[in-house]
mmCIF file with all atom_site columns, C-alpha atoms in Angstrom:
data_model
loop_
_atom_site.group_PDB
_atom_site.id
_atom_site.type_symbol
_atom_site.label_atom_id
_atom_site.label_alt_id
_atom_site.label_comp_id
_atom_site.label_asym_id
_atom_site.label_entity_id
_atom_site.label_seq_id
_atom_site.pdbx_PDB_ins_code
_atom_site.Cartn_x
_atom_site.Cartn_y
_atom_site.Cartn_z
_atom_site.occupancy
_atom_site.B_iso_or_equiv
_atom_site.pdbx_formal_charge
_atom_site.auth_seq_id
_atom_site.auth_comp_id
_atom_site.auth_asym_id
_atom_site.auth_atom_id
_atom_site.pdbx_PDB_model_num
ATOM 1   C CA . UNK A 1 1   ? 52.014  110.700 87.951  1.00 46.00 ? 20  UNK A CA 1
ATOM 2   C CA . UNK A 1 2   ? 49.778  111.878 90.579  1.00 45.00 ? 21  UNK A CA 1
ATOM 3   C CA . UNK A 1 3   ? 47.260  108.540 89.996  1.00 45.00 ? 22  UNK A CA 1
ATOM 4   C CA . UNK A 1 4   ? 49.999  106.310 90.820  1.00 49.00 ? 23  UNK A CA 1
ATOM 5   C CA . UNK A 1 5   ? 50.114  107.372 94.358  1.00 49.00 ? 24  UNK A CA 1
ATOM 6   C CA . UNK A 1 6   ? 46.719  107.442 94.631  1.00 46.00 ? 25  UNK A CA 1
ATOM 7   C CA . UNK A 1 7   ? 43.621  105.178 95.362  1.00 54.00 ? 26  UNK A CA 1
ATOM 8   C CA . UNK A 1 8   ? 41.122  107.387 93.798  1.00 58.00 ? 27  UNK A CA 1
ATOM 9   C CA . UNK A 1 9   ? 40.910  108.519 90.015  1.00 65.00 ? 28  UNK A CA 1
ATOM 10  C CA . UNK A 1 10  ? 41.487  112.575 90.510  1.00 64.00 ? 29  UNK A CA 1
ATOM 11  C CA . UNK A 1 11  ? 37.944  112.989 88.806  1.00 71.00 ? 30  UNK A CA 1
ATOM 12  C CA . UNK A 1 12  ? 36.194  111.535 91.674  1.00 76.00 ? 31  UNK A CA 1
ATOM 13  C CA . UNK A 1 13  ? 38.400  114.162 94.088  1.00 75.00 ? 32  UNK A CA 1
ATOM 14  C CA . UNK A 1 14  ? 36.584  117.229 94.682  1.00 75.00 ? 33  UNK A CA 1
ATOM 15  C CA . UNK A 1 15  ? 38.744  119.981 93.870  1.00 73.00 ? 34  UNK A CA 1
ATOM 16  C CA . UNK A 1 16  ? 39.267  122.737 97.012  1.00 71.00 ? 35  UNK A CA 1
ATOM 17  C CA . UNK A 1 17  ? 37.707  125.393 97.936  1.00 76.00 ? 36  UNK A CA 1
ATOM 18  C CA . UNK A 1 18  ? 39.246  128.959 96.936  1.00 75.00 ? 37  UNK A CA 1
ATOM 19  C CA . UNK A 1 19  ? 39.092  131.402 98.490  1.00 78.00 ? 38  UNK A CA 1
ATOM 20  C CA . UNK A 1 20  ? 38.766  134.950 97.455  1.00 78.00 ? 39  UNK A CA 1
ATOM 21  C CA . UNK A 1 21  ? 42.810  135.697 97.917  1.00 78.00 ? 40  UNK A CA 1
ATOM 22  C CA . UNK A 1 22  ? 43.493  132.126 96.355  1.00 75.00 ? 41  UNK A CA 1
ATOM 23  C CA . UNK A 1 23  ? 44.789  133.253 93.248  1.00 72.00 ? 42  UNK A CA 1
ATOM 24  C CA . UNK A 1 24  ? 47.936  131.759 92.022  1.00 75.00 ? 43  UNK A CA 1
ATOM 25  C CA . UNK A 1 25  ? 47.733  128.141 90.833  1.00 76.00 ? 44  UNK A CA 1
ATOM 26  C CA . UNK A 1 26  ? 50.440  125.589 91.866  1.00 79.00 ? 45  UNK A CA 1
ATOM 27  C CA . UNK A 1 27  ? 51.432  121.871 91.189  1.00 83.00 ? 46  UNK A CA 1
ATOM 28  C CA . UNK A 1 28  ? 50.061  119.437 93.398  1.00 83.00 ? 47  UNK A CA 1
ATOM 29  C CA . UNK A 1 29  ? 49.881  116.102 93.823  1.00 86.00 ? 48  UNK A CA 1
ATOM 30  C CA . UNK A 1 30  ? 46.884  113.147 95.531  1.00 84.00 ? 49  UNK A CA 1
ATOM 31  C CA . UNK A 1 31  ? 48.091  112.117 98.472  1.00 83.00 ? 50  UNK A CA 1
ATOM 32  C CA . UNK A 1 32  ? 45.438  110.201 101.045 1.00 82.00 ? 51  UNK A CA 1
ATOM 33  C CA . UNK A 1 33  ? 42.139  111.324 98.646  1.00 81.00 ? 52  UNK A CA 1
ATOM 34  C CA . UNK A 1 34  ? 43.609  115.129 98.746  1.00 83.00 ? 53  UNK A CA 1
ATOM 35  C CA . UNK A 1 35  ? 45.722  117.321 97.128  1.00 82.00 ? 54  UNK A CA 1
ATOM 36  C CA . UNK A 1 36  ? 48.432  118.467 98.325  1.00 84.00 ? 55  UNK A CA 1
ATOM 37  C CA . UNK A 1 37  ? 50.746  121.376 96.950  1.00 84.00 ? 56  UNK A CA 1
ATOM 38  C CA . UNK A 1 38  ? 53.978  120.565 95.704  1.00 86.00 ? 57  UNK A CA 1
ATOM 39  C CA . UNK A 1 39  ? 56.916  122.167 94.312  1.00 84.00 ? 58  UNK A CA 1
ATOM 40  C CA . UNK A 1 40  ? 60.366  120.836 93.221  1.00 82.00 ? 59  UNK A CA 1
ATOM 41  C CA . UNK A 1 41  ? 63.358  122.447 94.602  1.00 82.00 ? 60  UNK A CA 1
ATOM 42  C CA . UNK A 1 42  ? 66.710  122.891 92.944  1.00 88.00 ? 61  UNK A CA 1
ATOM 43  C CA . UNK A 1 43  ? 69.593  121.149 93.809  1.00 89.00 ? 62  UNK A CA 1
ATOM 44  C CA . UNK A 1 44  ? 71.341  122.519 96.237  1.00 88.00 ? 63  UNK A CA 1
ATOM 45  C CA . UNK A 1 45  ? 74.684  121.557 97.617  1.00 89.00 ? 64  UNK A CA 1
ATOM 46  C CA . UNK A 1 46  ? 75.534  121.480 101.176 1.00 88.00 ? 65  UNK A CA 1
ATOM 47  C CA . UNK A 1 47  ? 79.217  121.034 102.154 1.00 88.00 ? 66  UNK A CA 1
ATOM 48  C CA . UNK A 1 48  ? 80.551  120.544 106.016 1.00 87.00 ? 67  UNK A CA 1
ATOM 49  C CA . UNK A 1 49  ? 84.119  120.490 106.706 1.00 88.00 ? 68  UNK A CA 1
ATOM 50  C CA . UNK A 1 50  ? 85.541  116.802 107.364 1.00 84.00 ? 69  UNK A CA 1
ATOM 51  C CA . UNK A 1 51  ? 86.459  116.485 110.980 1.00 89.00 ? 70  UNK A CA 1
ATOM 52  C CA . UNK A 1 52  ? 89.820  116.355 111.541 1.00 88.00 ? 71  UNK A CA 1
ATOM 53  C CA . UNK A 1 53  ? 89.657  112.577 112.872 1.00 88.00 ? 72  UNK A CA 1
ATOM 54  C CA . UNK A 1 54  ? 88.027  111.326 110.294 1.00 91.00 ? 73  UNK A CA 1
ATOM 55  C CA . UNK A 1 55  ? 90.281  112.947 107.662 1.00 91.00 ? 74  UNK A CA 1
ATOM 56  C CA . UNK A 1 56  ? 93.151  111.406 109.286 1.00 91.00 ? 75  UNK A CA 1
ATOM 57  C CA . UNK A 1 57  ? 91.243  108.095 108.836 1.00 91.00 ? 76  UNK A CA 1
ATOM 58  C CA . UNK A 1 58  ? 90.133  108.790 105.359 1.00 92.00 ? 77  UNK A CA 1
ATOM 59  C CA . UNK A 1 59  ? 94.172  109.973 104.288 1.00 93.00 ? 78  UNK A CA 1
ATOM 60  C CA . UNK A 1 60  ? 95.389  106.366 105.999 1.00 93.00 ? 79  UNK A CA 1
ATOM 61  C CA . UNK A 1 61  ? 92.746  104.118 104.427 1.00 93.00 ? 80  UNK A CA 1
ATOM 62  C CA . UNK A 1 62  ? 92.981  106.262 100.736 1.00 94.00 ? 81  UNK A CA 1
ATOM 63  C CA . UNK A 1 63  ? 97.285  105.514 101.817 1.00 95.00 ? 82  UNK A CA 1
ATOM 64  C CA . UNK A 1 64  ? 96.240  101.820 102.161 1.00 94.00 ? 83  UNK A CA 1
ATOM 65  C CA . UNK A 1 65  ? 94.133  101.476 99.156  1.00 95.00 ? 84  UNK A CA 1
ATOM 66  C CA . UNK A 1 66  ? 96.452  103.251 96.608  1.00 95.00 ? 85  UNK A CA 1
ATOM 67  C CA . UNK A 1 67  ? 99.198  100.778 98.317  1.00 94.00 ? 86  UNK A CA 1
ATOM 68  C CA . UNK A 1 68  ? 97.089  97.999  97.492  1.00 94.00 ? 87  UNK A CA 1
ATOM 69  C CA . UNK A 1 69  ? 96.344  98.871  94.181  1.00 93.00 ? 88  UNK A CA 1
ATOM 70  C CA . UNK A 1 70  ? 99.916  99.286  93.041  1.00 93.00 ? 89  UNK A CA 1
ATOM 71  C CA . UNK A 1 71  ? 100.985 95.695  94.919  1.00 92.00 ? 90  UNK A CA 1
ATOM 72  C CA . UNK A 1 72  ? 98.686  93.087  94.642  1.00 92.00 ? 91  UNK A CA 1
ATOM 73  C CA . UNK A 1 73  ? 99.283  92.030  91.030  1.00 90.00 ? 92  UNK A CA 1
ATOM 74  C CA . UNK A 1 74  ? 102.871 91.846  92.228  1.00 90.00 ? 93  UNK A CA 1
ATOM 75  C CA . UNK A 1 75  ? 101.440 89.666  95.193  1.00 89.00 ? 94  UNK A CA 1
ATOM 76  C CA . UNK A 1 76  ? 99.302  87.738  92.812  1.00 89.00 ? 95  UNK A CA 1
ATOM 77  C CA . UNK A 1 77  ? 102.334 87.103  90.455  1.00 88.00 ? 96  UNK A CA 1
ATOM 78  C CA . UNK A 1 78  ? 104.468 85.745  93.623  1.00 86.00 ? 97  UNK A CA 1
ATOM 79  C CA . UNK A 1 79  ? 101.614 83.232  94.547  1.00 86.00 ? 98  UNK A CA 1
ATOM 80  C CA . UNK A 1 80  ? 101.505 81.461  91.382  1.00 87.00 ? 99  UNK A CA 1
ATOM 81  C CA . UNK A 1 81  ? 105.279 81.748  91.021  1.00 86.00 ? 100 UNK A CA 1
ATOM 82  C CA . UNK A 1 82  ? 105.841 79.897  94.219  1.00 85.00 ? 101 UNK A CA 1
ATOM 83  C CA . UNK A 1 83  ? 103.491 77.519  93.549  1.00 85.00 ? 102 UNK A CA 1
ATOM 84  C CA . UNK A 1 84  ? 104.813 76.552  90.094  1.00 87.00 ? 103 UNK A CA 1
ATOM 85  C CA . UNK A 1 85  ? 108.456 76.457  92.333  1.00 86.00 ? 104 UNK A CA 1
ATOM 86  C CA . UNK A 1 86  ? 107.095 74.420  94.500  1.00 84.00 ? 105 UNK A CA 1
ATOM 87  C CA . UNK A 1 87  ? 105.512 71.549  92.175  1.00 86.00 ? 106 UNK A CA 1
ATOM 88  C CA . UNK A 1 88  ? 108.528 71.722  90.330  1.00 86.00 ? 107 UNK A CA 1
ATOM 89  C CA . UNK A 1 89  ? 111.016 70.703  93.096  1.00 85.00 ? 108 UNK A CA 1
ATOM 90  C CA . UNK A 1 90  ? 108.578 68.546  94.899  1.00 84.00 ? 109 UNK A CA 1
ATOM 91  C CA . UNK A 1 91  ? 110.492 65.496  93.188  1.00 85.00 ? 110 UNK A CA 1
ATOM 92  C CA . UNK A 1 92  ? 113.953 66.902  92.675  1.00 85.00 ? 111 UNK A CA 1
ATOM 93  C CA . UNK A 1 93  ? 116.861 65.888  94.108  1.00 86.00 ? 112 UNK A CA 1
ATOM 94  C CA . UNK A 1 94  ? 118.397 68.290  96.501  1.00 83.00 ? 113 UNK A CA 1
ATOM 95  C CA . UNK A 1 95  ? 121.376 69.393  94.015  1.00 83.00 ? 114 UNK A CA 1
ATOM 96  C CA . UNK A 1 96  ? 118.812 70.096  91.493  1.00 86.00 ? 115 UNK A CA 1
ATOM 97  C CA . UNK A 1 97  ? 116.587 71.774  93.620  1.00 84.00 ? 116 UNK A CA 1
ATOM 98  C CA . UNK A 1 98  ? 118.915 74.513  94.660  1.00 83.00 ? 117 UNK A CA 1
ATOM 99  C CA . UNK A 1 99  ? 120.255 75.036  91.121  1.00 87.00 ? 118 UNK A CA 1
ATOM 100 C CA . UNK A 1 100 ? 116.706 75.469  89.617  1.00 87.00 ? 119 UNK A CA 1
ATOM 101 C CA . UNK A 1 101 ? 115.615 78.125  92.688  1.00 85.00 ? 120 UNK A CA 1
ATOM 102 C CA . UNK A 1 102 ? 118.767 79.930  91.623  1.00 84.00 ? 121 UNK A CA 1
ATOM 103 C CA . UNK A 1 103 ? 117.997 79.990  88.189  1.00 86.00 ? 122 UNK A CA 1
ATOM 104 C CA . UNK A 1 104 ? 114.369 80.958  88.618  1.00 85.00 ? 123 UNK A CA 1
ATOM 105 C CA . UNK A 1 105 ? 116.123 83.882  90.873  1.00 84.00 ? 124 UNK A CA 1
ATOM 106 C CA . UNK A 1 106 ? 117.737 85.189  88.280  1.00 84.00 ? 125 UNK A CA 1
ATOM 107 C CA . UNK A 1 107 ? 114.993 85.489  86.173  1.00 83.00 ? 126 UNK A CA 1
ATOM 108 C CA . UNK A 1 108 ? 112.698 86.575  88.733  1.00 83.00 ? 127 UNK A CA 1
ATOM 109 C CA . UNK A 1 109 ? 115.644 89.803  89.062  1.00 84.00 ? 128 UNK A CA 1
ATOM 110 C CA . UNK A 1 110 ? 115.314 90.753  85.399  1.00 84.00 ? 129 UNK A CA 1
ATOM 111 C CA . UNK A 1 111 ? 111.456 90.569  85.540  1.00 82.00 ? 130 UNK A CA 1
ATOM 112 C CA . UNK A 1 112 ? 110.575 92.122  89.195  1.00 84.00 ? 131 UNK A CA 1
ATOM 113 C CA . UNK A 1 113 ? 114.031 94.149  90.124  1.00 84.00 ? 132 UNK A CA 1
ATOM 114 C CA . UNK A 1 114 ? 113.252 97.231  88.937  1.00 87.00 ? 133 UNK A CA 1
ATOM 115 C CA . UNK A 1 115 ? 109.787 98.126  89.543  1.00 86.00 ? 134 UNK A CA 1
ATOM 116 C CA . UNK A 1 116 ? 110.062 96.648  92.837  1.00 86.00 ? 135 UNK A CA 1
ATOM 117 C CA . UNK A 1 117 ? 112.641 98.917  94.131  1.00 86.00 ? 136 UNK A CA 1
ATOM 118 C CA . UNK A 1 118 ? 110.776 101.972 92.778  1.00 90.00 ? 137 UNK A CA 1
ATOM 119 C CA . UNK A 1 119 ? 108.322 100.818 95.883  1.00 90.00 ? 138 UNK A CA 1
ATOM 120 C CA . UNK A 1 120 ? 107.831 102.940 98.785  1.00 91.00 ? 139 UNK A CA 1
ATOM 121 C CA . UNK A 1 121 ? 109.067 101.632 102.279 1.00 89.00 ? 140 UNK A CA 1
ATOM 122 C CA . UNK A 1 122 ? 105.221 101.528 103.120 1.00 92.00 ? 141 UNK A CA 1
ATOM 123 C CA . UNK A 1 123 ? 104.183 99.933  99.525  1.00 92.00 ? 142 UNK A CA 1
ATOM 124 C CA . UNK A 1 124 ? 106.808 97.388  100.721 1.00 89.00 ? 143 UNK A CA 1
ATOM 125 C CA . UNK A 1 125 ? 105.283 96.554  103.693 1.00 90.00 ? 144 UNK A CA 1
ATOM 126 C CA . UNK A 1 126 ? 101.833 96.153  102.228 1.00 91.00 ? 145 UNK A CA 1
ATOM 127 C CA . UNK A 1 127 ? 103.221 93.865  99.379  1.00 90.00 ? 146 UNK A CA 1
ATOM 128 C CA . UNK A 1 128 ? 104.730 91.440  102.124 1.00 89.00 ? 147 UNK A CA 1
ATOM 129 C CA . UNK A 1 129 ? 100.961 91.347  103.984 1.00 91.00 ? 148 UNK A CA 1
ATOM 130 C CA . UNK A 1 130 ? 99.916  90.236  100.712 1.00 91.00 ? 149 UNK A CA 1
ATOM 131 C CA . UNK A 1 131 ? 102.148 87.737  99.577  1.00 89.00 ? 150 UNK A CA 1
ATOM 132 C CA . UNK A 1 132 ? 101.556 86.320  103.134 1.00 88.00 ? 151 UNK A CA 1
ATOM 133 C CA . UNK A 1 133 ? 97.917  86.112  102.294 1.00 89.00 ? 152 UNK A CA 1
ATOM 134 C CA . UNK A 1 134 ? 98.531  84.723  98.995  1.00 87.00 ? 153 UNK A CA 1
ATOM 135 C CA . UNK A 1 135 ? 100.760 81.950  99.787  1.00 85.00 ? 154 UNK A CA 1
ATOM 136 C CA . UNK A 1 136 ? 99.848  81.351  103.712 1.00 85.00 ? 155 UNK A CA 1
ATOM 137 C CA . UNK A 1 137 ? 103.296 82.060  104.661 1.00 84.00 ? 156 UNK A CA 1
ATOM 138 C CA . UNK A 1 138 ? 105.448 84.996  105.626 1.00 86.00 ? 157 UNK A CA 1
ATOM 139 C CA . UNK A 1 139 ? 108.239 86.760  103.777 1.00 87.00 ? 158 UNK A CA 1
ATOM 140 C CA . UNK A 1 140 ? 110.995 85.390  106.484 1.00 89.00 ? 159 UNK A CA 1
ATOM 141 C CA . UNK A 1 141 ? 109.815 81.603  106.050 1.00 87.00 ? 160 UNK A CA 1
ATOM 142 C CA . UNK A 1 142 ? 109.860 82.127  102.267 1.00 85.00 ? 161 UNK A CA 1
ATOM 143 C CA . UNK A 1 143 ? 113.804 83.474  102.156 1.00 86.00 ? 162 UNK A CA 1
ATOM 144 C CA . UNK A 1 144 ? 114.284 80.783  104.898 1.00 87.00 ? 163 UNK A CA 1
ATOM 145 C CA . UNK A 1 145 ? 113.044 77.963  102.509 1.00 84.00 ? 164 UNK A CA 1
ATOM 146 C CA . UNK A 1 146 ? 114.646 78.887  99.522  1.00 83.00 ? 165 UNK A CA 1
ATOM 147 C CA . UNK A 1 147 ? 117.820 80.497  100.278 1.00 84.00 ? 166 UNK A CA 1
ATOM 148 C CA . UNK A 1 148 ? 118.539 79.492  103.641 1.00 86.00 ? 167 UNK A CA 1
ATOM 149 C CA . UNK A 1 149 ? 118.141 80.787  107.335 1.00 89.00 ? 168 UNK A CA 1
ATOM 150 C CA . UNK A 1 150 ? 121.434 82.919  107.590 1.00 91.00 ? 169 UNK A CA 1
ATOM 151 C CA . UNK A 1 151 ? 119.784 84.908  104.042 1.00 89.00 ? 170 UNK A CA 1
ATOM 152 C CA . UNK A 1 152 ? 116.724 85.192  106.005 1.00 89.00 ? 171 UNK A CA 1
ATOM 153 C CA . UNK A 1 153 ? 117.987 86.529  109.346 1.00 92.00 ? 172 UNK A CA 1
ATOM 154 C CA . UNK A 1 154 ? 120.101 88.680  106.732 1.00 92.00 ? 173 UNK A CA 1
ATOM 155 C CA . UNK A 1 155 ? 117.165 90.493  105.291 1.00 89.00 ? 174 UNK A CA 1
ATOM 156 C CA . UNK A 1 156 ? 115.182 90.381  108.579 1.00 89.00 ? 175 UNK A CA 1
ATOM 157 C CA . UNK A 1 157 ? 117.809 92.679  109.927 1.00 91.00 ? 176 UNK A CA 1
ATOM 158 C CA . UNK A 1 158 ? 117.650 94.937  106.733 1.00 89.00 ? 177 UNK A CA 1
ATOM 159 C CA . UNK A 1 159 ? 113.479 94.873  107.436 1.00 88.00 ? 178 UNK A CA 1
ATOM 160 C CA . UNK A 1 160 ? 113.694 95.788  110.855 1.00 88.00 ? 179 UNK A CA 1
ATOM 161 C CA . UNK A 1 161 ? 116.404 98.908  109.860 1.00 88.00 ? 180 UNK A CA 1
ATOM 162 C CA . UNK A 1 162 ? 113.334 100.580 108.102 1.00 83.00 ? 181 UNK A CA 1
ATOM 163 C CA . UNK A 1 163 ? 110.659 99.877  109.920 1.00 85.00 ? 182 UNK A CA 1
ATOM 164 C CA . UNK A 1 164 ? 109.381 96.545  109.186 1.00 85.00 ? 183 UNK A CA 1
ATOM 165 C CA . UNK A 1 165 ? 109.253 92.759  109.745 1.00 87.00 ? 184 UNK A CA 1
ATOM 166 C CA . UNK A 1 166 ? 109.434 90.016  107.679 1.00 88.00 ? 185 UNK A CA 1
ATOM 167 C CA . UNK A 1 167 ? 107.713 88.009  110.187 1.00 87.00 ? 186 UNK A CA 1
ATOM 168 C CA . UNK A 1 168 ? 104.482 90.241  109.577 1.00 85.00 ? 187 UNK A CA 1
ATOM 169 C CA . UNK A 1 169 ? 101.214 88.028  109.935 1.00 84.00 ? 188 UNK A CA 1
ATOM 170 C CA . UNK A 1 170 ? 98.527  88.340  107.859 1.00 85.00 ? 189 UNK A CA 1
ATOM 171 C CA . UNK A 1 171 ? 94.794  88.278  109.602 1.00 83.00 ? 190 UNK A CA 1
ATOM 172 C CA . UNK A 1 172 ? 92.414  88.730  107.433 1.00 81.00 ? 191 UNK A CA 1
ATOM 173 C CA . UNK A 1 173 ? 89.471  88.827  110.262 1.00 84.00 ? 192 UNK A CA 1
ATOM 174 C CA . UNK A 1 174 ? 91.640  90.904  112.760 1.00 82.00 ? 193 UNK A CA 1
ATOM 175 C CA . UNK A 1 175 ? 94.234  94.096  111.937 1.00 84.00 ? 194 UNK A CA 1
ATOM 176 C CA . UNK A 1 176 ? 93.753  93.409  108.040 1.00 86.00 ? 195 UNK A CA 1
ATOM 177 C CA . UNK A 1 177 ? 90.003  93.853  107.535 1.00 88.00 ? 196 UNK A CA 1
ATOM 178 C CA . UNK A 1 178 ? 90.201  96.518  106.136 1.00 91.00 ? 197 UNK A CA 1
ATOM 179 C CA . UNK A 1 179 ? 93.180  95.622  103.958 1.00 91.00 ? 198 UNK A CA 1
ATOM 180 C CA . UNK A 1 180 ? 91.036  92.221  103.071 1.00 91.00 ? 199 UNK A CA 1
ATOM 181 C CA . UNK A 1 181 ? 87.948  94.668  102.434 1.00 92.00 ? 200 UNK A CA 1
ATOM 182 C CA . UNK A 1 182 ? 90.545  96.283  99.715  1.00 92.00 ? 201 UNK A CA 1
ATOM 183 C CA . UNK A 1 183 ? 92.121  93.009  98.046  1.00 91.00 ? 202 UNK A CA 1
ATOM 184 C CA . UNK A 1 184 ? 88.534  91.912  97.463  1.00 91.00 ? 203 UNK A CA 1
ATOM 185 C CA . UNK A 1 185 ? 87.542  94.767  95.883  1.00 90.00 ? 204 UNK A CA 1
ATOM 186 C CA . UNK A 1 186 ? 90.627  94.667  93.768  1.00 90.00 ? 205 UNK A CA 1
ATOM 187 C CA . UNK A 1 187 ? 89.547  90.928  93.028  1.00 88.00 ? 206 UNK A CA 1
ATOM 188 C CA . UNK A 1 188 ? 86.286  91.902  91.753  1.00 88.00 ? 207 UNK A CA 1
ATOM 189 C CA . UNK A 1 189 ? 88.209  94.446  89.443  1.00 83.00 ? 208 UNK A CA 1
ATOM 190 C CA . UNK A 1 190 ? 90.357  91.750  87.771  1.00 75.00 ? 209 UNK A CA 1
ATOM 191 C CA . UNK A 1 191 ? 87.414  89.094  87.453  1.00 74.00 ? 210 UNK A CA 1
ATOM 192 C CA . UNK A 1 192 ? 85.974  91.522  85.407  1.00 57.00 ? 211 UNK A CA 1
#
């Protein structure tokens, strides 16, 4: 081990000089043509409390993440859902159109009713970021689209009772970087 840090062979090293208390031998190591005494330590552990500030930050984020976690395949699921909507009534007549959106509604209620309302009011709020970013459009234009504007001023209203909009933008370069940090690292997971 100790030749691979060195540019000498240790035979051509002259060993040192001892002296006549110099007793105890030790391992050592070449290090510039000399040797040098070393020792390996244990591990040791060192622990600091976390500043309050930045366990505040660390609780939030951790919040954010397990939010995340939980709601993007929901997000992911909506995406692809609209999309299929969408190519389907691209050429439909207007009649048709509203009868196949409610059919796909009621569908959508057996499949996503239940496990969405076990959601948390902050869960919630997260999962309408994300279907923003999925589909480039906000949860209030979506309702509006499909269901009308009077639905969607309807559910704005409910939003806005706990604490939330509808109307929520999503920036992926601005307030949610660190959300977008997140979803990509929950992308990774599922290309996997």
């Amino acid at each position: 081990m100790s030749a691979a840090f060195s540019q000498t062979a240790p035979d051509t090293i002259p060993l040192p000089q001892l002296g006549p208390n110099d007793t105890i031998p030790v391992p050592a190591e070449i290090h510039g043509g000399e040797y040098v005494p070393v020792q390996t330590l244990e591990w040791t552990w060192v622990q600091a409390p976390y500043p309050k500030h930045l366990l505040k930050r660390r609780q939030e984020w951790t919040r954010l993440r397990n939010a995340i976690y939980v709601t993007y395949p929901y997000a992911r699921r909506a995406g692809a859902i609209m999309n299929d909507i969408n190519a389907r009534i691209a050429t439909m007549p207007e009649k048709e159109k509203k009868k196949y959106i409610h059919s796909r509604e009621k569908e959508l209620k057996k499949q996503f009713a239940e496990p969405l309302s076990e959601l948390s009011i902050y869960q919630g709020k997260v999962l309408m970021k994300l279907i923003n970013r999925q589909t480039g459009n906000n949860c209030y234009n979506i309702i509006k689209e499909y269901k009308g504007g009077f639905t969607a001023r309807a559910w704005q209203t409910v939003a806005f009772v706990f604490g939330s909009n509808l109307k929520q933008p999503y920036n992926a370069n601005g307030d949610e970087r660190e959300m977008e940090k997140i979803v990509q690292e929950v992308e990774r997971l599922h290309r996997m």
